[in-house]
Short mmCIF file of C-alpha atoms and ligand atoms in Angstrom, two decimals:
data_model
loop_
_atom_site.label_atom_id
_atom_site.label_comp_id
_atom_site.label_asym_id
_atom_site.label_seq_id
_atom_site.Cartn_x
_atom_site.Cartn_y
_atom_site.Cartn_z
CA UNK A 1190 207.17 -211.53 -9.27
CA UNK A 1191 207.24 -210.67 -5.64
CA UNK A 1192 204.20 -210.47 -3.48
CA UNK A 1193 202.82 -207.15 -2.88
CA UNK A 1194 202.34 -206.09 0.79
CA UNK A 1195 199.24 -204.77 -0.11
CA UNK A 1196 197.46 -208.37 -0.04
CA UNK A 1197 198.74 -208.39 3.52
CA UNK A 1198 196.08 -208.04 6.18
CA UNK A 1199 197.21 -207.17 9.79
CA UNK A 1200 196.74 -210.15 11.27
CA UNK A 1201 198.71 -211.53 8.03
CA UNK A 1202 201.58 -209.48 8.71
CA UNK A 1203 201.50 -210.54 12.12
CA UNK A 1204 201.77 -214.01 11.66
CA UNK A 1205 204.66 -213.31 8.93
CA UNK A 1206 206.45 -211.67 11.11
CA UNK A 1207 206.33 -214.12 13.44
CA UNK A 1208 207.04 -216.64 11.08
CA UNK A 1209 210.53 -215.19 10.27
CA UNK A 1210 211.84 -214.37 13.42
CA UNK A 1211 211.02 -211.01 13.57
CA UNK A 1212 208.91 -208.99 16.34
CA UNK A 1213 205.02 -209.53 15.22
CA UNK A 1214 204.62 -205.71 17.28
CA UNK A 1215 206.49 -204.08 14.07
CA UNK A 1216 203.11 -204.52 12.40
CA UNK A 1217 201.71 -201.78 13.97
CA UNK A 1218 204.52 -199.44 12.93
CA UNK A 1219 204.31 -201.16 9.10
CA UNK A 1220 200.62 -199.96 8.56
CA UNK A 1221 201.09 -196.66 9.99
CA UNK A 1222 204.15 -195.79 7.72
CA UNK A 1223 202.22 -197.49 4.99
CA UNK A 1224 198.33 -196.75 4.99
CA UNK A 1225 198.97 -193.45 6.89
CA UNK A 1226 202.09 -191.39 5.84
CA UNK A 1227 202.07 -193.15 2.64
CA UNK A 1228 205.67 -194.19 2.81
CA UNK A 1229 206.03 -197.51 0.85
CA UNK A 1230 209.98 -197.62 0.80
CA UNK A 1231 210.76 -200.20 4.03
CA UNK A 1232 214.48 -198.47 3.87
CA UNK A 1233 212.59 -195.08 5.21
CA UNK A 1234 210.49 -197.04 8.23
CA UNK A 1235 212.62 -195.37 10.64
CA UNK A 1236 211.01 -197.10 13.77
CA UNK A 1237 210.97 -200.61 12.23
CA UNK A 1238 214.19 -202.92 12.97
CA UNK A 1239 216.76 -203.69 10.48
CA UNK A 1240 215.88 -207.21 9.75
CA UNK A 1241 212.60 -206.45 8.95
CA UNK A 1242 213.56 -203.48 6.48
CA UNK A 1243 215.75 -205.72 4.45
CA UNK A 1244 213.32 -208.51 4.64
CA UNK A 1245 210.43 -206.03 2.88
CA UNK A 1246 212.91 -204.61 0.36
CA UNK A 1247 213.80 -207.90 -0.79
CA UNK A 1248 210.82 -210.08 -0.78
CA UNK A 1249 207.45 -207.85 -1.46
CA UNK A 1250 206.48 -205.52 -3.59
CA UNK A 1251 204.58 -201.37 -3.05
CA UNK A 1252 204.23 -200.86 -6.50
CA UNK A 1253 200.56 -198.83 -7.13
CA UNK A 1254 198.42 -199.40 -10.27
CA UNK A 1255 199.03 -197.36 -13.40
CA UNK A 1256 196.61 -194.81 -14.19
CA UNK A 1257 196.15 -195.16 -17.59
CA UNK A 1258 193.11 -193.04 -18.73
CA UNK A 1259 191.25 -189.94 -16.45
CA UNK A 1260 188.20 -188.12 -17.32
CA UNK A 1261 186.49 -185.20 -15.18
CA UNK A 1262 182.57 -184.91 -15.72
CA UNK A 1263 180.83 -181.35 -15.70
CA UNK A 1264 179.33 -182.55 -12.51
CA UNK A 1265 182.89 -183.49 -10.97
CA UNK A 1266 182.51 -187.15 -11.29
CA UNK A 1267 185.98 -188.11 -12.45
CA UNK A 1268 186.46 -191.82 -14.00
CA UNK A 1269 189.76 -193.70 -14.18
CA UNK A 1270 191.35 -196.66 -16.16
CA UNK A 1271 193.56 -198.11 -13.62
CA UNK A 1272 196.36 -200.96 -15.27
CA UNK A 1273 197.39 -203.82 -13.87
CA UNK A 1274 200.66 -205.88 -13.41
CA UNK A 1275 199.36 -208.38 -15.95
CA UNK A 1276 198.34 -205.24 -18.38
CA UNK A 1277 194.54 -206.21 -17.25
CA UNK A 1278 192.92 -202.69 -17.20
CA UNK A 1279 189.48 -201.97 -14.65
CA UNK A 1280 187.76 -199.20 -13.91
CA UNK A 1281 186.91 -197.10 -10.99
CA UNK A 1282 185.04 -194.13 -10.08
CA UNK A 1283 185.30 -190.72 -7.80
CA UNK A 1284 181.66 -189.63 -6.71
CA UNK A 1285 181.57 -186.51 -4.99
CA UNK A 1286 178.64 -186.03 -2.73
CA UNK A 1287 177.66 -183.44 -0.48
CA UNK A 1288 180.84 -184.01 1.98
CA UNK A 1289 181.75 -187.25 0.58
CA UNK A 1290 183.90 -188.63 -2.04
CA UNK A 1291 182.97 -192.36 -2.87
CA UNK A 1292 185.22 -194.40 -5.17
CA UNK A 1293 183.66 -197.21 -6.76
CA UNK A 1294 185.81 -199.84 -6.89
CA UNK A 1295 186.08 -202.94 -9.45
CA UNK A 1296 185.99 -206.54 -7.96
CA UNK A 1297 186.81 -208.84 -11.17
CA UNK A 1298 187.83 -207.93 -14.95
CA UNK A 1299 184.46 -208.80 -16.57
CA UNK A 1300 182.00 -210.54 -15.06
CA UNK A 1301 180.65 -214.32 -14.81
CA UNK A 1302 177.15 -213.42 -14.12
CA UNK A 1303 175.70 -212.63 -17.41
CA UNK A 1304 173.20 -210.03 -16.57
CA UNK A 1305 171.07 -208.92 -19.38
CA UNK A 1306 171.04 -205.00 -19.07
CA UNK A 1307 175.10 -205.28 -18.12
CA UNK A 1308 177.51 -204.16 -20.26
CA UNK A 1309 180.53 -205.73 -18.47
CA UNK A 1310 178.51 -208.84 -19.09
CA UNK A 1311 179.65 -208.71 -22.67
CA UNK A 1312 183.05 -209.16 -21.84
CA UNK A 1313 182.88 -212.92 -19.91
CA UNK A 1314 184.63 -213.09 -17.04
CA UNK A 1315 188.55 -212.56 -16.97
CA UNK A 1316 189.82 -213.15 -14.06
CA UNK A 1317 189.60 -212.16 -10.29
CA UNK A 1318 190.95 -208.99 -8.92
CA UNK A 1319 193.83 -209.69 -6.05
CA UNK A 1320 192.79 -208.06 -3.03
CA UNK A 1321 196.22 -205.80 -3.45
CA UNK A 1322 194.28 -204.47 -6.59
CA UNK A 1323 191.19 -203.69 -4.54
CA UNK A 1324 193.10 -201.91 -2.01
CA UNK A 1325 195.08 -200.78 -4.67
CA UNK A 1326 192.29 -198.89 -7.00
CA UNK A 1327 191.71 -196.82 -3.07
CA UNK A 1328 195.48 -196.16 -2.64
CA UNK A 1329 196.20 -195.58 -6.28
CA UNK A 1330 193.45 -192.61 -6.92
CA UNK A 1331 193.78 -191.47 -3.54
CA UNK A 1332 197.73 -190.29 -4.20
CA UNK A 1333 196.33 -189.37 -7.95
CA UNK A 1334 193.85 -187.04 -6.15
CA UNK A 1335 196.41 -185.21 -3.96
CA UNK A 1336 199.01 -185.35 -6.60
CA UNK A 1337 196.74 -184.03 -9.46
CA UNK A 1338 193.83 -182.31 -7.66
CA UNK A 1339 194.51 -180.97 -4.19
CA UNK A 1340 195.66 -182.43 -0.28
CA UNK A 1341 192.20 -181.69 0.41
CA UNK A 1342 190.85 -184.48 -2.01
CA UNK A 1343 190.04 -187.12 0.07
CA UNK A 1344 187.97 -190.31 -0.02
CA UNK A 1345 185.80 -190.97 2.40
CA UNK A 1346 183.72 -193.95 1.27
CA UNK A 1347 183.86 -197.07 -0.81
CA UNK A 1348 181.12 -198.90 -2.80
CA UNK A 1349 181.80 -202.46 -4.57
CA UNK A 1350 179.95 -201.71 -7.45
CA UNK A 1351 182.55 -201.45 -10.57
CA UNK A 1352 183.07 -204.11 -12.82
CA UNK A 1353 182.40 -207.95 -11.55
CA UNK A 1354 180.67 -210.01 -8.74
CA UNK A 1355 182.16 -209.23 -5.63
CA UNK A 1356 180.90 -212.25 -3.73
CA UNK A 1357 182.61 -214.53 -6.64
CA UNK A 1358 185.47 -213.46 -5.18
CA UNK A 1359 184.71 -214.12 -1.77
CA UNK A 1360 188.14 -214.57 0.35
CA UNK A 1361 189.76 -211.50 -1.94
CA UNK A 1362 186.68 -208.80 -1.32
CA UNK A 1363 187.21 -210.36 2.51
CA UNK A 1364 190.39 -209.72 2.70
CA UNK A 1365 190.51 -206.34 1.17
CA UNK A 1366 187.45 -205.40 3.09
CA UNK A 1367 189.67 -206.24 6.63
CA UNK A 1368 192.24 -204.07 4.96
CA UNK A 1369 190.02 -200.99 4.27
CA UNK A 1370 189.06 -201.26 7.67
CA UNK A 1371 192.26 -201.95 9.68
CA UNK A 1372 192.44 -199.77 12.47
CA UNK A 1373 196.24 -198.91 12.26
CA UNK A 1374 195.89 -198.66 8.80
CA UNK A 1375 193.02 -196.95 6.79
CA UNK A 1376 190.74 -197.40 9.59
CA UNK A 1377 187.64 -196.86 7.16
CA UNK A 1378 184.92 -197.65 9.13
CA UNK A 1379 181.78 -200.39 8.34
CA UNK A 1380 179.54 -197.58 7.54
CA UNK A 1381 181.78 -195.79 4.48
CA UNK A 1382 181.93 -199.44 2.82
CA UNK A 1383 179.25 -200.91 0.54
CA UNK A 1384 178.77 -203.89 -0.66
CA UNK A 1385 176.59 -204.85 -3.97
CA UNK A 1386 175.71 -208.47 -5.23
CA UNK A 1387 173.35 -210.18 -7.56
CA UNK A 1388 172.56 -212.15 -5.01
CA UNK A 1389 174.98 -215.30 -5.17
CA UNK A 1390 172.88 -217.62 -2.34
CA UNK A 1391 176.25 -219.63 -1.01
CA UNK A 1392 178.28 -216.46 -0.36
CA UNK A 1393 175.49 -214.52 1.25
CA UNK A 1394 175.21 -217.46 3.51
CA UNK A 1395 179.08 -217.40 4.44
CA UNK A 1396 179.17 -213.70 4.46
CA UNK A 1397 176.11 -213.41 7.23
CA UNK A 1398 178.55 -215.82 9.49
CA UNK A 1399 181.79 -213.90 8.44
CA UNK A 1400 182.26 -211.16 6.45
CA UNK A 1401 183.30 -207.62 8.15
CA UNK A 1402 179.61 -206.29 8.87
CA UNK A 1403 179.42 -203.80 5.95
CA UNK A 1404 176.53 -202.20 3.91
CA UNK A 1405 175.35 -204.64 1.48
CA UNK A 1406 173.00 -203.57 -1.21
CA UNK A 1407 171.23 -206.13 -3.48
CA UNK A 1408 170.65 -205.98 -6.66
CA UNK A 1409 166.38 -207.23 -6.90
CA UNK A 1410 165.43 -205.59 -10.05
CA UNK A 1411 162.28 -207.36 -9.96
CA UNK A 1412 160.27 -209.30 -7.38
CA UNK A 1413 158.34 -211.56 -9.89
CA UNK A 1414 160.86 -214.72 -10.69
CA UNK A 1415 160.32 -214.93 -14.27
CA UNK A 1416 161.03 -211.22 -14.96
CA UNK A 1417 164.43 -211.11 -12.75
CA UNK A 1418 165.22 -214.35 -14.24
CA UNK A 1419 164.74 -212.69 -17.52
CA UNK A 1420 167.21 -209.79 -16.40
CA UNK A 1421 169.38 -212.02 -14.19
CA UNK A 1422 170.30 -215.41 -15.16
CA UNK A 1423 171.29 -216.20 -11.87
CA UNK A 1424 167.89 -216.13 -10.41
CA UNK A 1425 167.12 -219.66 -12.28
CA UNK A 1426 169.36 -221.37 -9.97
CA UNK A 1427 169.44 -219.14 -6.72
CA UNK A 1428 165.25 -217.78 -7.16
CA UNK A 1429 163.61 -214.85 -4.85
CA UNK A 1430 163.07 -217.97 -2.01
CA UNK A 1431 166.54 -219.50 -1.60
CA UNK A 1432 167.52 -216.04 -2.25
CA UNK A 1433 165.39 -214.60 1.01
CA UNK A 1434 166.15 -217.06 2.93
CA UNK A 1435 169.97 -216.26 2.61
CA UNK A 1436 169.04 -212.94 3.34
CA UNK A 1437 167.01 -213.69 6.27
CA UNK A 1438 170.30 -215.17 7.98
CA UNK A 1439 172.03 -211.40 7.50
CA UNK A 1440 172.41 -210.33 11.18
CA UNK A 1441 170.42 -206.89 10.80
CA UNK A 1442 172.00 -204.97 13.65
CA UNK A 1443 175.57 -205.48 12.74
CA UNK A 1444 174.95 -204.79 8.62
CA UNK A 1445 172.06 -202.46 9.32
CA UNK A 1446 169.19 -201.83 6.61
CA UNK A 1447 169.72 -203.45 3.56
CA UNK A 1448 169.94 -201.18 0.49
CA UNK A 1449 167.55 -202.64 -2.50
CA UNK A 1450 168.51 -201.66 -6.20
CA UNK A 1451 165.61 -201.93 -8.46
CA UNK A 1452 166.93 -201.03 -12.01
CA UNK A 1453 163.71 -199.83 -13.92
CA UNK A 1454 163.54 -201.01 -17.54
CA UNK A 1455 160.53 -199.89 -19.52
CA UNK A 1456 158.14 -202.07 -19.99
CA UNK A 1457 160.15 -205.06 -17.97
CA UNK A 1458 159.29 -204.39 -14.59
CA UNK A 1459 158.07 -201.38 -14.02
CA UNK A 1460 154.08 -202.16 -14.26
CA UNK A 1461 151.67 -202.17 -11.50
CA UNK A 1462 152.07 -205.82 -10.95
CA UNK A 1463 155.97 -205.04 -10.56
CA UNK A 1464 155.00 -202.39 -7.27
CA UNK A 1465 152.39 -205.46 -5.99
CA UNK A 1466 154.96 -207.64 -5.91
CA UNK A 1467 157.38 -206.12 -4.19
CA UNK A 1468 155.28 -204.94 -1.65
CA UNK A 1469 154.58 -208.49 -1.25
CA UNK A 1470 158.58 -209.72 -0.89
CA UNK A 1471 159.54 -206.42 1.24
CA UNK A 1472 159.29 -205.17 4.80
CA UNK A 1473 158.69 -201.22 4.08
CA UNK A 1474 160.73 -201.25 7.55
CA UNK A 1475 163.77 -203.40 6.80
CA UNK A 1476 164.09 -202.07 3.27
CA UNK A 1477 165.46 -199.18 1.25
CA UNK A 1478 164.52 -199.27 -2.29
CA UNK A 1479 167.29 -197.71 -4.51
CA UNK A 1480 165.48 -197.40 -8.42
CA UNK A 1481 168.29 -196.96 -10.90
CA UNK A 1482 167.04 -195.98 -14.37
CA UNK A 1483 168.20 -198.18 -17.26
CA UNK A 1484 171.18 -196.92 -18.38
CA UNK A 1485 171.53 -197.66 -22.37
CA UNK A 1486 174.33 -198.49 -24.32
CA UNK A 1487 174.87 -199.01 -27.49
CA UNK A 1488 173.24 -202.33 -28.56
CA UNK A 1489 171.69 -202.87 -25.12
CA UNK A 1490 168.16 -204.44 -25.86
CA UNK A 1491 165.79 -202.36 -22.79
CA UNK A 1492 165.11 -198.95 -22.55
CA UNK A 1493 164.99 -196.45 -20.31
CA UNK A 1494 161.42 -195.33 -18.70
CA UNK A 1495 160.48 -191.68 -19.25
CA UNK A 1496 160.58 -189.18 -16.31
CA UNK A 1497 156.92 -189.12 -15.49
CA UNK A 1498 157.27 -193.51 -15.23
CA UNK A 1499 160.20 -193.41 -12.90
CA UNK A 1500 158.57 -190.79 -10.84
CA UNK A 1501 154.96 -193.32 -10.69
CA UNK A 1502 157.32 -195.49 -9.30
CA UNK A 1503 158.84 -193.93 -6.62
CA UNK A 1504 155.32 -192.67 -5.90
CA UNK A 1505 153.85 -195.68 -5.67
CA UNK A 1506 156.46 -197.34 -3.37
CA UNK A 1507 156.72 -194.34 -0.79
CA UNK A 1508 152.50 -194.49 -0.87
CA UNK A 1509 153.27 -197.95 0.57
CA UNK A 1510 155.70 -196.91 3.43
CA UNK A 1511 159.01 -197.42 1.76
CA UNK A 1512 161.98 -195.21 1.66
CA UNK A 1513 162.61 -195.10 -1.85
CA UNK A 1514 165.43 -193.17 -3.67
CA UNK A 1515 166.55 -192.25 -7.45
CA UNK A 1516 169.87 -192.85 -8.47
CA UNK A 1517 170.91 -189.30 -9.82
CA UNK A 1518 172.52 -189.57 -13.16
CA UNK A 1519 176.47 -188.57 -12.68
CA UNK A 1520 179.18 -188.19 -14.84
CA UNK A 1521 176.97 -188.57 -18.00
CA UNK A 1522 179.50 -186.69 -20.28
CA UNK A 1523 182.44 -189.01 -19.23
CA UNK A 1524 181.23 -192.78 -19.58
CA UNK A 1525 180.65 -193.54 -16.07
CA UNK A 1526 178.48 -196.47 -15.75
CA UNK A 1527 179.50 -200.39 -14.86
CA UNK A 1528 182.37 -201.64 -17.75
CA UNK A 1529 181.10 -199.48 -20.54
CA UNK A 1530 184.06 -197.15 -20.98
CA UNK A 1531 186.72 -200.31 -21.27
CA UNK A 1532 184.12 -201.83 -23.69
CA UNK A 1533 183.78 -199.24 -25.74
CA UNK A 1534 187.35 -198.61 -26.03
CA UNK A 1535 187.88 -201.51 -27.39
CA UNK A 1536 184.57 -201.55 -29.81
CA UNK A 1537 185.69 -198.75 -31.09
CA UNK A 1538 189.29 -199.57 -31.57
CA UNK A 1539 190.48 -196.39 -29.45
CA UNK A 1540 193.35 -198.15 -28.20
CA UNK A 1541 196.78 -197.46 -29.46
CA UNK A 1542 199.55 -200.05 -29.80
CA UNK A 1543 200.81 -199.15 -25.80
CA UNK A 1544 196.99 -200.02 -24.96
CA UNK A 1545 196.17 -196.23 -24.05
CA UNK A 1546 192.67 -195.07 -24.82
CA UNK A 1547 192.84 -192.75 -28.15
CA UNK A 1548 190.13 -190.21 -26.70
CA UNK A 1549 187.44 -189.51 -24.87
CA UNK A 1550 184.07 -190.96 -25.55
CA UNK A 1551 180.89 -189.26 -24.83
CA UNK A 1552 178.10 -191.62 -24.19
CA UNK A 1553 175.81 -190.89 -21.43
CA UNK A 1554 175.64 -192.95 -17.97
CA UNK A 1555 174.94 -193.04 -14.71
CA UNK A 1556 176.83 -193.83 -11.55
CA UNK A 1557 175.81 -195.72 -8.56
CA UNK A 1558 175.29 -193.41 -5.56
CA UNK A 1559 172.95 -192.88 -2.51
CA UNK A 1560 173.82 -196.25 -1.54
CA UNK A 1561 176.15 -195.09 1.73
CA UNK A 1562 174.11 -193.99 4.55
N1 SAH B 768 177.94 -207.15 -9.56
C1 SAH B 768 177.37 -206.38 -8.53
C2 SAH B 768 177.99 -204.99 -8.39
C3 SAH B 768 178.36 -204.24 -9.65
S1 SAH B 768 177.07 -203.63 -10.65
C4 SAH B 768 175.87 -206.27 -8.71
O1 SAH B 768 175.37 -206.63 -9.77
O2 SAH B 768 175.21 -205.87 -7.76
C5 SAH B 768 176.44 -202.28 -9.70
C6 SAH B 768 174.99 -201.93 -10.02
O3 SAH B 768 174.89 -201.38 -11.36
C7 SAH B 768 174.05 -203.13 -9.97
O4 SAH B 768 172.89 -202.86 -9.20
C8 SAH B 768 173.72 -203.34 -11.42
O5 SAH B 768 172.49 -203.98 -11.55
C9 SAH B 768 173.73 -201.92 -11.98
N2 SAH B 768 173.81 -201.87 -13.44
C10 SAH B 768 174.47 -202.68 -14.29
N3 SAH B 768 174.25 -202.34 -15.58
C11 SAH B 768 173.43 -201.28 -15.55
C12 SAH B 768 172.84 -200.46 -16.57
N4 SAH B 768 173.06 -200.69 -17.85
N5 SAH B 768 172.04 -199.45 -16.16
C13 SAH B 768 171.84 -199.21 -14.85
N6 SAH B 768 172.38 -199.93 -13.85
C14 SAH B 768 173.15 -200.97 -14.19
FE1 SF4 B 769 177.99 -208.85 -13.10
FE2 SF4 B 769 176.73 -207.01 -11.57
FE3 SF4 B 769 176.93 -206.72 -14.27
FE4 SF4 B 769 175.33 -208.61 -13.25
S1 SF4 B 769 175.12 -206.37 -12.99
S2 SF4 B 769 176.76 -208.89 -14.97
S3 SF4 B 769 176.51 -209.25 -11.47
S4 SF4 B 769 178.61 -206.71 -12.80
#
């Protein structure tokens, strides 16, 4: 199996290049013809010398990932199933909002974290996603969107909040991150990429020194230890201290306000003594609070609060000087929330024998947005 160029950063290719005799200054030309006229046969890069057109033919691969499985929601959400080389499946997500459109991208198949409320949970950790398939899920639904939808489709921001850890998989979200954001390629700049973690202590420590300076949003869901520990089984080894303190480190200016998401599970963390506490942990000035209402699936043990709850809450932390948010429930007729729709599939035995979903579910969910500034 050949390598694909899209695990290639620029200052990757340059040092290839170099490596093999050939001019290191053809990179430029390589990410324009690739990342911005789309043109990922190296026999058509016109401006590039011969050498290094027969050298990409022979030794890496442009293949895309398969889109497997589409659904549109009423609300214009639209949720894919993208395939893999190995036949590993992940999901991702088109948000539109107001003048954006966000694709939530997967970081792992599964997840290693074992969060209680999580669906991809369930499914144990599979393996990590190459940084060719991160870059991959943006390139792949971006040429689905012009080829299916319209030239106009395009995506203008990117969240890290599909299936898996991101910061498990440090150097690949790095290097797909510098990709993203390569000037002669994508050029996406910091502020369209966001990245979400459960708070893994040792990689928010490495990525305050050197990680691209990108949104980060954390996932708190609770400022009490032995309720997040309850939701997140992380928190017994990396608690709200160690955890703070690693955050402390983040150089403010460069990743700007941190984004806090505070899923809201009745009865969990959603008392009184929930809003004291995190009025305690947070600066009201440093902070966004992001409350995501539980989102239930089938067998999931915590429930959603009702509307007038959720609302007390919000109340109760913009009474205290916080900018606080709802996450708006998308794509609730199309399965859009974090691993469920590749879980259900295969709960439900939807599959056929060529591993293509059957049909459509219908389970509501919601989607993570209002996280990019
Ligand atoms: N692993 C990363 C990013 C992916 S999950 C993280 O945990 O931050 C993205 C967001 O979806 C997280 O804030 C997560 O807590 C939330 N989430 C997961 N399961 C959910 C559910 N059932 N209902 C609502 N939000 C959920
Ligand atoms: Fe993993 Fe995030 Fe789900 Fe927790 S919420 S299990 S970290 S994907």
């Amino acid at each position: 199996m050949k390598p694909s160029f899209f695990d290639l950063t620029y200052d990757e290719l340059k040092l290839l290049l170099t490596e093999k005799g050939l001019s290191p200054f053809g990179a430029t030309q390589m990410f324009d013809w690739v990342y911005r006229k789309w043109v990922h046969n190296p026999q058509e890069w016109s401006n590039v010398s011969k050498a290094a057109r027969e050298f990409f033919t022979e030794n890496y691969d442009f293949s895309l990932l398969k889109v497997v499985w589409n659904g549109l929601s009423k609300d214009g959400t639209r949720k894919f199933l993208v395939k893999m080389n190995d036949g590993q499946t992940v999901e991702t997500v088109a948000i539109p909002a107001r003048e954006r459109l966000t694709l939530c991208v997967s970081s792992q198949v599964g997840c290693a974290v074992g969060c209680t409320f999580c669906h991809t949970a369930t499914q144990g950790l599979k393996r990590h996603l190459k940084a060719s398939e991160v870059v991959g899920q943006y390139l792949t639904i971006q040429k689905w969107l012009h080829e299916n939808v319209s030239m106009d489709e395009k995506l203008t921001n990117i969240v890290y909040m599909g299936q898996g850890e991101p910061l498990h998989n440090y150097e690949n979200m790095k290097k797909a991150t510098l990709i993203f954001m390569a000037e002669r390629g994508l050029a996406l700049g910091q502020r369209r990429i966001t990245l979400s973690t459960s708070g893994l202590v040792p990689a928010i420590e490495k990525l305050a020194i050197d990680f691209p300076p990108v949104n980060i949003a954390l996932s708190l869901h609770s400022a009490r230890n032995d309720v997040r520990t309850e939701l997140m089984p992380i928190n017994k080894v990396y608690d709200l201290e160690r955890l703070f303190n690693a955050i402390k480190k983040i150089p403010l200016k460069a990743h700007r306000r941190i984004t806090y998401e505070y899923l809201l599970a009745d009865g969990i963390n959603d008392t009184m003594e929930d809003v004291v506490a995190l009025e305690k942990l947070l600066n009201p000035k440093e902070s966004k609070i992001n409350l995501i209402p539980f989102n239930e699936f089938p067998g999931s043990k915590y429930k959603r609060p009702s509307e007038e709850k959720i609302m007390w809450f919000l109340d109760q932390m913009i009474k205290r000087g916080f900018t606080c948010t709802i996450r708006t429930t998308k794509g609730s007729d199309i399965l859009a929330a974090c691993g469920q729709l590749k879980s259900e599939f295969e709960k439900l035995n939807l599959w056929d024998k060529d591993n293509k979903p059957k049909v459509i579910p219908s389970i509501a969910s919601s989607v993570r947005q209002n996280l990019t500034p």
